[in-house]
PDB file of C-alpha atoms in Angstrom:
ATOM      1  CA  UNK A 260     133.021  69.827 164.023  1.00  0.00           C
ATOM      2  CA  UNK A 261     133.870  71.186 160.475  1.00  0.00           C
ATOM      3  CA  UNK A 262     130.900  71.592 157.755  1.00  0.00           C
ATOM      4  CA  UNK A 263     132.073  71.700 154.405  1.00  0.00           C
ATOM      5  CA  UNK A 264     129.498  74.067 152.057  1.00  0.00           C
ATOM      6  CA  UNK A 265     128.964  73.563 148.968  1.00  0.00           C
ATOM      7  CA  UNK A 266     126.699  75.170 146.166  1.00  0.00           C
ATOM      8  CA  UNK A 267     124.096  72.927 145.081  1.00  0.00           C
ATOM      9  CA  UNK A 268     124.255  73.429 141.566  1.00  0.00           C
ATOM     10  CA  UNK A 269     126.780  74.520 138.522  1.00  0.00           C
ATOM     11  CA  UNK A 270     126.271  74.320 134.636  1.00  0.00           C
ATOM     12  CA  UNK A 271     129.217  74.768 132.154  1.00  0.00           C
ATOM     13  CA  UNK A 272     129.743  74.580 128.312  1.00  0.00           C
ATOM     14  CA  UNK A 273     131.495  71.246 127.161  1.00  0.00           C
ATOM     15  CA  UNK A 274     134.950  72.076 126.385  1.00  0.00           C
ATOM     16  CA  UNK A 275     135.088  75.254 129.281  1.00  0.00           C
ATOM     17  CA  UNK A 276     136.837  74.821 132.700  1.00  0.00           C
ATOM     18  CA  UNK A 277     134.594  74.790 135.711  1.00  0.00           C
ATOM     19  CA  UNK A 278     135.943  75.120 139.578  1.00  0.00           C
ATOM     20  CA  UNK A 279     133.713  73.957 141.915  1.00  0.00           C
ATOM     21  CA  UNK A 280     134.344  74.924 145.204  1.00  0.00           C
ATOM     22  CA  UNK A 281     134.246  73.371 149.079  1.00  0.00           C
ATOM     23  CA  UNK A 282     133.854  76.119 152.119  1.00  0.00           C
ATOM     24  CA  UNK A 283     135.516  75.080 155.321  1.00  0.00           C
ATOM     25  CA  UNK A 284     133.373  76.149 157.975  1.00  0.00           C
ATOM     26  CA  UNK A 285     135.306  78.992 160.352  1.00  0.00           C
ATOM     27  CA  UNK A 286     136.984  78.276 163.154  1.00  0.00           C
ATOM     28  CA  UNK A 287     138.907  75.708 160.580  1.00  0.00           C
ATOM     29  CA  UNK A 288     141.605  76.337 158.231  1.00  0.00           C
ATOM     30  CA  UNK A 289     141.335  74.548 154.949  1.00  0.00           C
ATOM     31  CA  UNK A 290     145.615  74.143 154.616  1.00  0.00           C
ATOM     32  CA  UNK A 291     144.918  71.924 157.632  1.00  0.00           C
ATOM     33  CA  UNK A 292     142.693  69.833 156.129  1.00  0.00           C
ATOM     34  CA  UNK A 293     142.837  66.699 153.170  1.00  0.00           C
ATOM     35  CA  UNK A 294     140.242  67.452 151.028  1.00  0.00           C
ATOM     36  CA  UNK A 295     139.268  64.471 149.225  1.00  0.00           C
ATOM     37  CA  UNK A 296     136.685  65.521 145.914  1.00  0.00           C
ATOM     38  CA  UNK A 297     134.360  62.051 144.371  1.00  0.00           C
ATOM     39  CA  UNK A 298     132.235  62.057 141.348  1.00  0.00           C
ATOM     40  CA  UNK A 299     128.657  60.293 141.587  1.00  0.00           C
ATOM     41  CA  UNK A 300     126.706  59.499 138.737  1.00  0.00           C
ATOM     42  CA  UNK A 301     122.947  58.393 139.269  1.00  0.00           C
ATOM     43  CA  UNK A 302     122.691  54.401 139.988  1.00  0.00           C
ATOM     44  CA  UNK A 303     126.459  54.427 140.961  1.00  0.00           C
ATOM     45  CA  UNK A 304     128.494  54.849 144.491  1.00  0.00           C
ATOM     46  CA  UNK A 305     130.866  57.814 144.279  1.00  0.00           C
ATOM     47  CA  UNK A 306     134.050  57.647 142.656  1.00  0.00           C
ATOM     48  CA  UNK A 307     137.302  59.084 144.376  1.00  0.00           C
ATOM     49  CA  UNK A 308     139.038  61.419 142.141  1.00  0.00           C
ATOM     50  CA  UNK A 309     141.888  62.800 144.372  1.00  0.00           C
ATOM     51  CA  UNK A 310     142.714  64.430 147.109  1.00  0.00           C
ATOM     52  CA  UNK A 311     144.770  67.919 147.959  1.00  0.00           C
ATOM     53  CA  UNK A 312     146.335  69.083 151.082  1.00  0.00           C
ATOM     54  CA  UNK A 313     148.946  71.062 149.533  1.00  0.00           C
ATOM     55  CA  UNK A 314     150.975  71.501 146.209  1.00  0.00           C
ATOM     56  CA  UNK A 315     153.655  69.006 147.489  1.00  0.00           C
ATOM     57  CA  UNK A 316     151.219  66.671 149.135  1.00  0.00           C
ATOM     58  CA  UNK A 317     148.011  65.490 146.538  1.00  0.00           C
ATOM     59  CA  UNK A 318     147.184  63.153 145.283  1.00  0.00           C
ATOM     60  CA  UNK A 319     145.180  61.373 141.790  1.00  0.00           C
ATOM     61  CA  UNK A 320     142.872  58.661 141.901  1.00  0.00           C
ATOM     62  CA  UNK A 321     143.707  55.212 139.880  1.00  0.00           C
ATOM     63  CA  UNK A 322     142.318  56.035 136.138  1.00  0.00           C
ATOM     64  CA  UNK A 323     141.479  59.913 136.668  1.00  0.00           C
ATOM     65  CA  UNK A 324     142.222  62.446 134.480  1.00  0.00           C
ATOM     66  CA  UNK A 325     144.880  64.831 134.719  1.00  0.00           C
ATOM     67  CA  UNK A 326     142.216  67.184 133.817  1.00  0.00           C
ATOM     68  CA  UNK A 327     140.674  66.889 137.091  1.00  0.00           C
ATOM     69  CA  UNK A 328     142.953  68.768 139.781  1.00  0.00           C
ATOM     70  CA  UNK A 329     142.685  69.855 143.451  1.00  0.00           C
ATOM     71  CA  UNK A 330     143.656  73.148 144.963  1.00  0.00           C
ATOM     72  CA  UNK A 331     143.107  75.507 147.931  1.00  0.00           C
ATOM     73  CA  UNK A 332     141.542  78.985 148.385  1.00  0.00           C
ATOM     74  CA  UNK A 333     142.957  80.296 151.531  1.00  0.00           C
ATOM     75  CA  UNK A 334     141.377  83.767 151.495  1.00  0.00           C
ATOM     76  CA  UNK A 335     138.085  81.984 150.746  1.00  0.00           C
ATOM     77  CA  UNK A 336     138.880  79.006 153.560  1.00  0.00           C
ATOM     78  CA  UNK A 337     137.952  76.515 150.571  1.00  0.00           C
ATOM     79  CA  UNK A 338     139.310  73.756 148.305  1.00  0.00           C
ATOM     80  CA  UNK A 339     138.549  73.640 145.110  1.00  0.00           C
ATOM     81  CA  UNK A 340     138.139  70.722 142.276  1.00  0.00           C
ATOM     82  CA  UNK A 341     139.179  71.991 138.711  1.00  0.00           C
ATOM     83  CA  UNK A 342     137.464  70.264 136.223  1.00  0.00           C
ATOM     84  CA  UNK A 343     139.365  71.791 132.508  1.00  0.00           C
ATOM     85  CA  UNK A 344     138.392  70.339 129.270  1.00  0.00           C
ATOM     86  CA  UNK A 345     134.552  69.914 129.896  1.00  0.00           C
ATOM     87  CA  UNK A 346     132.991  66.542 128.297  1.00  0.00           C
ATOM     88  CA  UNK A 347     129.782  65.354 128.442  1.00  0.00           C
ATOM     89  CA  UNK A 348     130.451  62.341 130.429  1.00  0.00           C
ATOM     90  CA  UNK A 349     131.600  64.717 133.509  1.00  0.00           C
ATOM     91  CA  UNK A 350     127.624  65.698 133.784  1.00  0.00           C
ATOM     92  CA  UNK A 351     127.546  64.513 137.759  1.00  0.00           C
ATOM     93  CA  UNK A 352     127.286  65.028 140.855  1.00  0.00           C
ATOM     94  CA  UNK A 353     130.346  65.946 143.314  1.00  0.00           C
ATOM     95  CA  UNK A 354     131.065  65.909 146.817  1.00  0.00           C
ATOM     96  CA  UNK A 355     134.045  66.844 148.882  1.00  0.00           C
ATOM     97  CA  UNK A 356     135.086  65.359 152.219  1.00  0.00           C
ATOM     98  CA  UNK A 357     137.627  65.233 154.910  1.00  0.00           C
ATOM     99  CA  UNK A 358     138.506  63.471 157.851  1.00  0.00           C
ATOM    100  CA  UNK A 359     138.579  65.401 160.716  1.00  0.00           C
ATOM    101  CA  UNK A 360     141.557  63.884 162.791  1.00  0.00           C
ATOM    102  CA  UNK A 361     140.728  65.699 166.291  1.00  0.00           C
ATOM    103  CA  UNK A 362     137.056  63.914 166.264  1.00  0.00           C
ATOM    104  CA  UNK A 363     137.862  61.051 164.425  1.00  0.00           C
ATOM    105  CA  UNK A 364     134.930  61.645 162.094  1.00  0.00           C
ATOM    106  CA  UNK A 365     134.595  62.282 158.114  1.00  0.00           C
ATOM    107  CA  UNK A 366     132.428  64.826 157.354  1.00  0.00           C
ATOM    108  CA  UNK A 367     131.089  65.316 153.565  1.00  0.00           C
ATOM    109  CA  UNK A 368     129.891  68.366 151.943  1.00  0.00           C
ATOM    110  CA  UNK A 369     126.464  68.568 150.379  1.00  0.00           C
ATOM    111  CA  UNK A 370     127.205  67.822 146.611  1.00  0.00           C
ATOM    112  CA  UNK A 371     127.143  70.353 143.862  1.00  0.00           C
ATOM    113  CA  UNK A 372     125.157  69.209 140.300  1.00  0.00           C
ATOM    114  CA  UNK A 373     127.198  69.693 137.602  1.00  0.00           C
ATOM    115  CA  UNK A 374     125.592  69.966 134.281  1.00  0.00           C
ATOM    116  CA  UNK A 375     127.306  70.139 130.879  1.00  0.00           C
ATOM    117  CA  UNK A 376     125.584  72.203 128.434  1.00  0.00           C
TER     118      UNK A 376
ATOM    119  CA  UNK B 180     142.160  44.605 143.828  1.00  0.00           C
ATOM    120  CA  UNK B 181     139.921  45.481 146.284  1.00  0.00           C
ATOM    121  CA  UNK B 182     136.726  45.097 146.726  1.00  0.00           C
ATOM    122  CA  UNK B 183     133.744  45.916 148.534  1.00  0.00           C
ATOM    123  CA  UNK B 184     130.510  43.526 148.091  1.00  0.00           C
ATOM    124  CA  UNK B 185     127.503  44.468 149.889  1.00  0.00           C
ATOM    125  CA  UNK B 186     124.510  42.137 151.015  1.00  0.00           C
ATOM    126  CA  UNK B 187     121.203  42.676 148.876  1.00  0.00           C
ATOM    127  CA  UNK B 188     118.541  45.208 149.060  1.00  0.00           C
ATOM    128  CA  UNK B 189     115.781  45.181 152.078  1.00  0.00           C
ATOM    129  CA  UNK B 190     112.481  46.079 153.052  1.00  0.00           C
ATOM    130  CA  UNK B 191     111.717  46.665 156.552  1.00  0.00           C
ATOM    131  CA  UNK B 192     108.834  48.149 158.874  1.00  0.00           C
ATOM    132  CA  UNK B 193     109.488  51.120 160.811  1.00  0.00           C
ATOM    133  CA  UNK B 194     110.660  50.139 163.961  1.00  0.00           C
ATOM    134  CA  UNK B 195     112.389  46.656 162.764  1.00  0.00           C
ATOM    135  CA  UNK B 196     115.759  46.541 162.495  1.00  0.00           C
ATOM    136  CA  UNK B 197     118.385  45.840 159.794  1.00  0.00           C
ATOM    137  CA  UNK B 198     121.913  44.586 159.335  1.00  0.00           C
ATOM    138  CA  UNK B 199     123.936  45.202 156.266  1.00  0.00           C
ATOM    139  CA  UNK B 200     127.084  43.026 155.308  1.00  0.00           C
ATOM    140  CA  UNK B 201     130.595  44.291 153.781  1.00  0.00           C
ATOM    141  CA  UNK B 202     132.743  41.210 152.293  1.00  0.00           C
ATOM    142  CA  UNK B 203     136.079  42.959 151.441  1.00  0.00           C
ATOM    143  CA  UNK B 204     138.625  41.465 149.383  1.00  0.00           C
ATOM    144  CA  UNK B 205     142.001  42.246 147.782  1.00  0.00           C
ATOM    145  CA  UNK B 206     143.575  43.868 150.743  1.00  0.00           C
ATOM    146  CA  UNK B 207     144.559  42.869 154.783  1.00  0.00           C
ATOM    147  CA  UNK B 208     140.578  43.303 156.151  1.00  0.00           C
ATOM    148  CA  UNK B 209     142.489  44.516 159.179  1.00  0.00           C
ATOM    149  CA  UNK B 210     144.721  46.922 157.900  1.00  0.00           C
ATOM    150  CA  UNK B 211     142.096  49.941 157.254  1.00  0.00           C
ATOM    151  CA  UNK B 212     138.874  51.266 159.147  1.00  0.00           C
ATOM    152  CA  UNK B 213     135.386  50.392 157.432  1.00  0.00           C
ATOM    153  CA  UNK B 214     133.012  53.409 157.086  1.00  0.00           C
ATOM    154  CA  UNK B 215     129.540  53.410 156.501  1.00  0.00           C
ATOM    155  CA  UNK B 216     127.934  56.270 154.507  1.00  0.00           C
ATOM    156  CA  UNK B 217     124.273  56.161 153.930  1.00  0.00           C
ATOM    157  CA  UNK B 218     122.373  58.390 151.284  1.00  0.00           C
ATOM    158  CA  UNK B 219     118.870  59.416 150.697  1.00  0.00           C
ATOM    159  CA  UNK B 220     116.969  59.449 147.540  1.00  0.00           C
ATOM    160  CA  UNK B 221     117.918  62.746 145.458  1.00  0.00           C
ATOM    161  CA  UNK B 222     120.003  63.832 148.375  1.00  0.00           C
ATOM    162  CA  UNK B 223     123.872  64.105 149.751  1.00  0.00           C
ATOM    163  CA  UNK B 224     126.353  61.525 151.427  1.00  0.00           C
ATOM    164  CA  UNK B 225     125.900  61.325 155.216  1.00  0.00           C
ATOM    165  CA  UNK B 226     128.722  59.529 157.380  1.00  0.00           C
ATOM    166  CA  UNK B 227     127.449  56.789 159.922  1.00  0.00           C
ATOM    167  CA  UNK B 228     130.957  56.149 161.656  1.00  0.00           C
ATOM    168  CA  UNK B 229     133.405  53.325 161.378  1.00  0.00           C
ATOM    169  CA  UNK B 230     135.054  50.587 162.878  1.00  0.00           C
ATOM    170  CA  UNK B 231     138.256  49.543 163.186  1.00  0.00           C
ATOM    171  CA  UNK B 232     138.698  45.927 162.224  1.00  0.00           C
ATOM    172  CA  UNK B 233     141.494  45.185 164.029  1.00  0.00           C
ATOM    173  CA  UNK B 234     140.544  45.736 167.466  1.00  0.00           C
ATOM    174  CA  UNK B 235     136.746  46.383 167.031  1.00  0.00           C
ATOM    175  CA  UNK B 236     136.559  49.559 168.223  1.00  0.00           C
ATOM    176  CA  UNK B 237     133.686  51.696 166.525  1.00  0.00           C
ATOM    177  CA  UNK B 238     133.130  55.419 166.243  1.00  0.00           C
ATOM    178  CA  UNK B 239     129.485  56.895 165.576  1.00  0.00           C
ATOM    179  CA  UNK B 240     128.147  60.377 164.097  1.00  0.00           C
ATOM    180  CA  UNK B 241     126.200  61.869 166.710  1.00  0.00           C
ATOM    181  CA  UNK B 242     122.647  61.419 164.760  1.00  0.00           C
ATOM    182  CA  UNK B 243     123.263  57.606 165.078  1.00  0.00           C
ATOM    183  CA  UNK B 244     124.693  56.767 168.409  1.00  0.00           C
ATOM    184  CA  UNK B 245     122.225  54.472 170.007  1.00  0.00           C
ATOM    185  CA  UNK B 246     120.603  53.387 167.482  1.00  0.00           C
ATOM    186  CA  UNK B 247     124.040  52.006 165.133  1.00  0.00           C
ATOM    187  CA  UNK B 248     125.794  48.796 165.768  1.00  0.00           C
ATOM    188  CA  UNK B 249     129.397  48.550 163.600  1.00  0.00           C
ATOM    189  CA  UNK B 250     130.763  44.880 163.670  1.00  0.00           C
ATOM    190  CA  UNK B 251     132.991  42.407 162.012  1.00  0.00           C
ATOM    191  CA  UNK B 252     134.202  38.866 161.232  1.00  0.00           C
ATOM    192  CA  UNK B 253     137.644  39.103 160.631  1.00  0.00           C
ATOM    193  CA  UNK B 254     137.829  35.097 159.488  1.00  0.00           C
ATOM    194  CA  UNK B 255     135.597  36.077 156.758  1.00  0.00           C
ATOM    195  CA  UNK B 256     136.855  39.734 156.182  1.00  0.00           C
ATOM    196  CA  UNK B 257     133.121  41.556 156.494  1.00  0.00           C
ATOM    197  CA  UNK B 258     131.850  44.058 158.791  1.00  0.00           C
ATOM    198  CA  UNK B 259     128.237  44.754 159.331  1.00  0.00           C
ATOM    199  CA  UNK B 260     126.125  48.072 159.929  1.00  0.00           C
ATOM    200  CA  UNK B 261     122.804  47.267 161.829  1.00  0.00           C
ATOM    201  CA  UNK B 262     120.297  50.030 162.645  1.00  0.00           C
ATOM    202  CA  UNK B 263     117.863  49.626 164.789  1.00  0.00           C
ATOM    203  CA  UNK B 264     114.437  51.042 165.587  1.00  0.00           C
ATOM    204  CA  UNK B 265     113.799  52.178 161.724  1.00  0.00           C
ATOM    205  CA  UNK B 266     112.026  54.600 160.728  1.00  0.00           C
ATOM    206  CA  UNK B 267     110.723  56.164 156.857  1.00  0.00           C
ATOM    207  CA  UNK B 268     113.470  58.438 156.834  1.00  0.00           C
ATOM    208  CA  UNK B 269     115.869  55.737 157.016  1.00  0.00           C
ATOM    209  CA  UNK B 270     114.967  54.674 153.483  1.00  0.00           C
ATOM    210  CA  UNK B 271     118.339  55.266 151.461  1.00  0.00           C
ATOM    211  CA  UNK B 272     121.013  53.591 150.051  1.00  0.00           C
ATOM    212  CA  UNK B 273     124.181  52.150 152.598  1.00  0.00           C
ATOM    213  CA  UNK B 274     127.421  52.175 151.542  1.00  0.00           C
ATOM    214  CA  UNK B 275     130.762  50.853 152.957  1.00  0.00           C
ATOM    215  CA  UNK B 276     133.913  52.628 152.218  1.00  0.00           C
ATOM    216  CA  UNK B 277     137.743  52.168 153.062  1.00  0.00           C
ATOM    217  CA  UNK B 278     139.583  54.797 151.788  1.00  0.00           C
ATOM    218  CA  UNK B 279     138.893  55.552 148.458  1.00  0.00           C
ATOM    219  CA  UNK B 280     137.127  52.228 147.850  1.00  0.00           C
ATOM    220  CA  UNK B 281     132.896  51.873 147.765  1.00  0.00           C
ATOM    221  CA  UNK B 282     131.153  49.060 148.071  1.00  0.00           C
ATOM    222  CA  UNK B 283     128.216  49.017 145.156  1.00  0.00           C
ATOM    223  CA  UNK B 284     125.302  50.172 148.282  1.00  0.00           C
ATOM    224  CA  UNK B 285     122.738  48.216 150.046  1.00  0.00           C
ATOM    225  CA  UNK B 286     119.423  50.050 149.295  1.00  0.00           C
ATOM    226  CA  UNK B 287     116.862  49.816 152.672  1.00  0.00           C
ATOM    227  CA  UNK B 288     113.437  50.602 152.271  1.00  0.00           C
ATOM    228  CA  UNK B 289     111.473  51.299 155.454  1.00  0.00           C
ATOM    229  CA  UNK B 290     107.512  51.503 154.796  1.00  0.00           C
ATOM    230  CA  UNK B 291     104.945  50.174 156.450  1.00  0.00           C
TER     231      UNK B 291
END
């Protein structure tokens, strides 16, 4: 089964870009994979941003930002949320996840802490 | 639109069980699995399995197979999670989920 890694923690300056990323475990490629990317803020169930298989096929959540964005890192197997424009508000948790179609299972990663400075 | 509504929060003992309720509306009940996704305090998303609510059938995560039970009422669009044989580490928050869609969480506290 795929395991999706990703660092625990990440701290940015309001206004920066931040890219946090979403390792595919080996044995898996990430271009084979939807990675789906959902924003959690304590008290409240995560939040689907969007999704990104590939540059033709993506996809934005109802009421997201165009200043959050999906893409892949094939030479480090991961996919990677792009957060540009930091704002204090984005201060939250994220987790990726996928659906792994041969198992019929979803598997999430661990959640990275994103903290605006 | 839809929407997810979860039954209320619970306190159990360890070893009771528990059975958590998913109304959906806004959308064909049918038409999409249900997942469950449970979290800890202060910790990740963990994926319990889902169901299908047309035909029934259920897939579980490993850690939960034996002790999960994934159902539905289709005449009153809800699926249920029960888990049985509790235990203090089962103390966290259950969501459903279809798609991209949450349900608000169920929060289950197991103490004795």
């Amino acid at each position: 089964q795929p395991v999706l890694t990703q660092p625990s923690s990440h701290s940015a300056s309001s206004g920066a870009s931040v890219r946090l990323t979403c390792m595919l475990s080996s044995g898996f490629s990430v271009g084979d994979f939807w990675i789906r990317w959902y924003q959690q803020k304590p008290g409240n169930p995560p939040r689907y941003l969007l999704y990104y298989h590939s540059d033709s096929n993506k996809g934005q959540g109802s009421g997201v930002p165009s200043r959050f964005s999906g893409s892949n890192d094939a030479s480090a197997n991961a996919g990677i949320l792009r957060i540009s424009g930091l704002q204090p508000e984005d201060e939250a948790d994220y987790y990726c996840g996928t659906w792994h179609s041969n198992s019929k299972i979803r598997v999430f990663g661990g959640g990275t802490k994103l903290t605006v400075l | 639109q839809v929407q997810l509504v979860q039954s209320g929060a619970e306190v159990k003992k360890p070893g009771a069980s528990v059975k958590v309720s998913c109304k959906a509306s806004g959308y064909t009940f049918t038409g999409y699995y249900m997942h469950w996704v449970r979290q800890a305090p202060g910790q990740g998303l963990e994926w319990m399995g889902w169901i299908n609510p047309n035909s029934g059938g259920t897939n579980y995560a490993q850690k939960f197979q034996g002790r999960v039970t994934m159902t539905r009422d289709t005449s009153i669009s809800t699926a249920y999670m029960e888990l049985s044989r509790l235990r203090s580490d089962d103390t966290a928050v259950y969501y459903c989920a279809r798609d991209n869609n949450w349900g608000q969480g169920t929060l289950v506290t197991v103490s004795s």
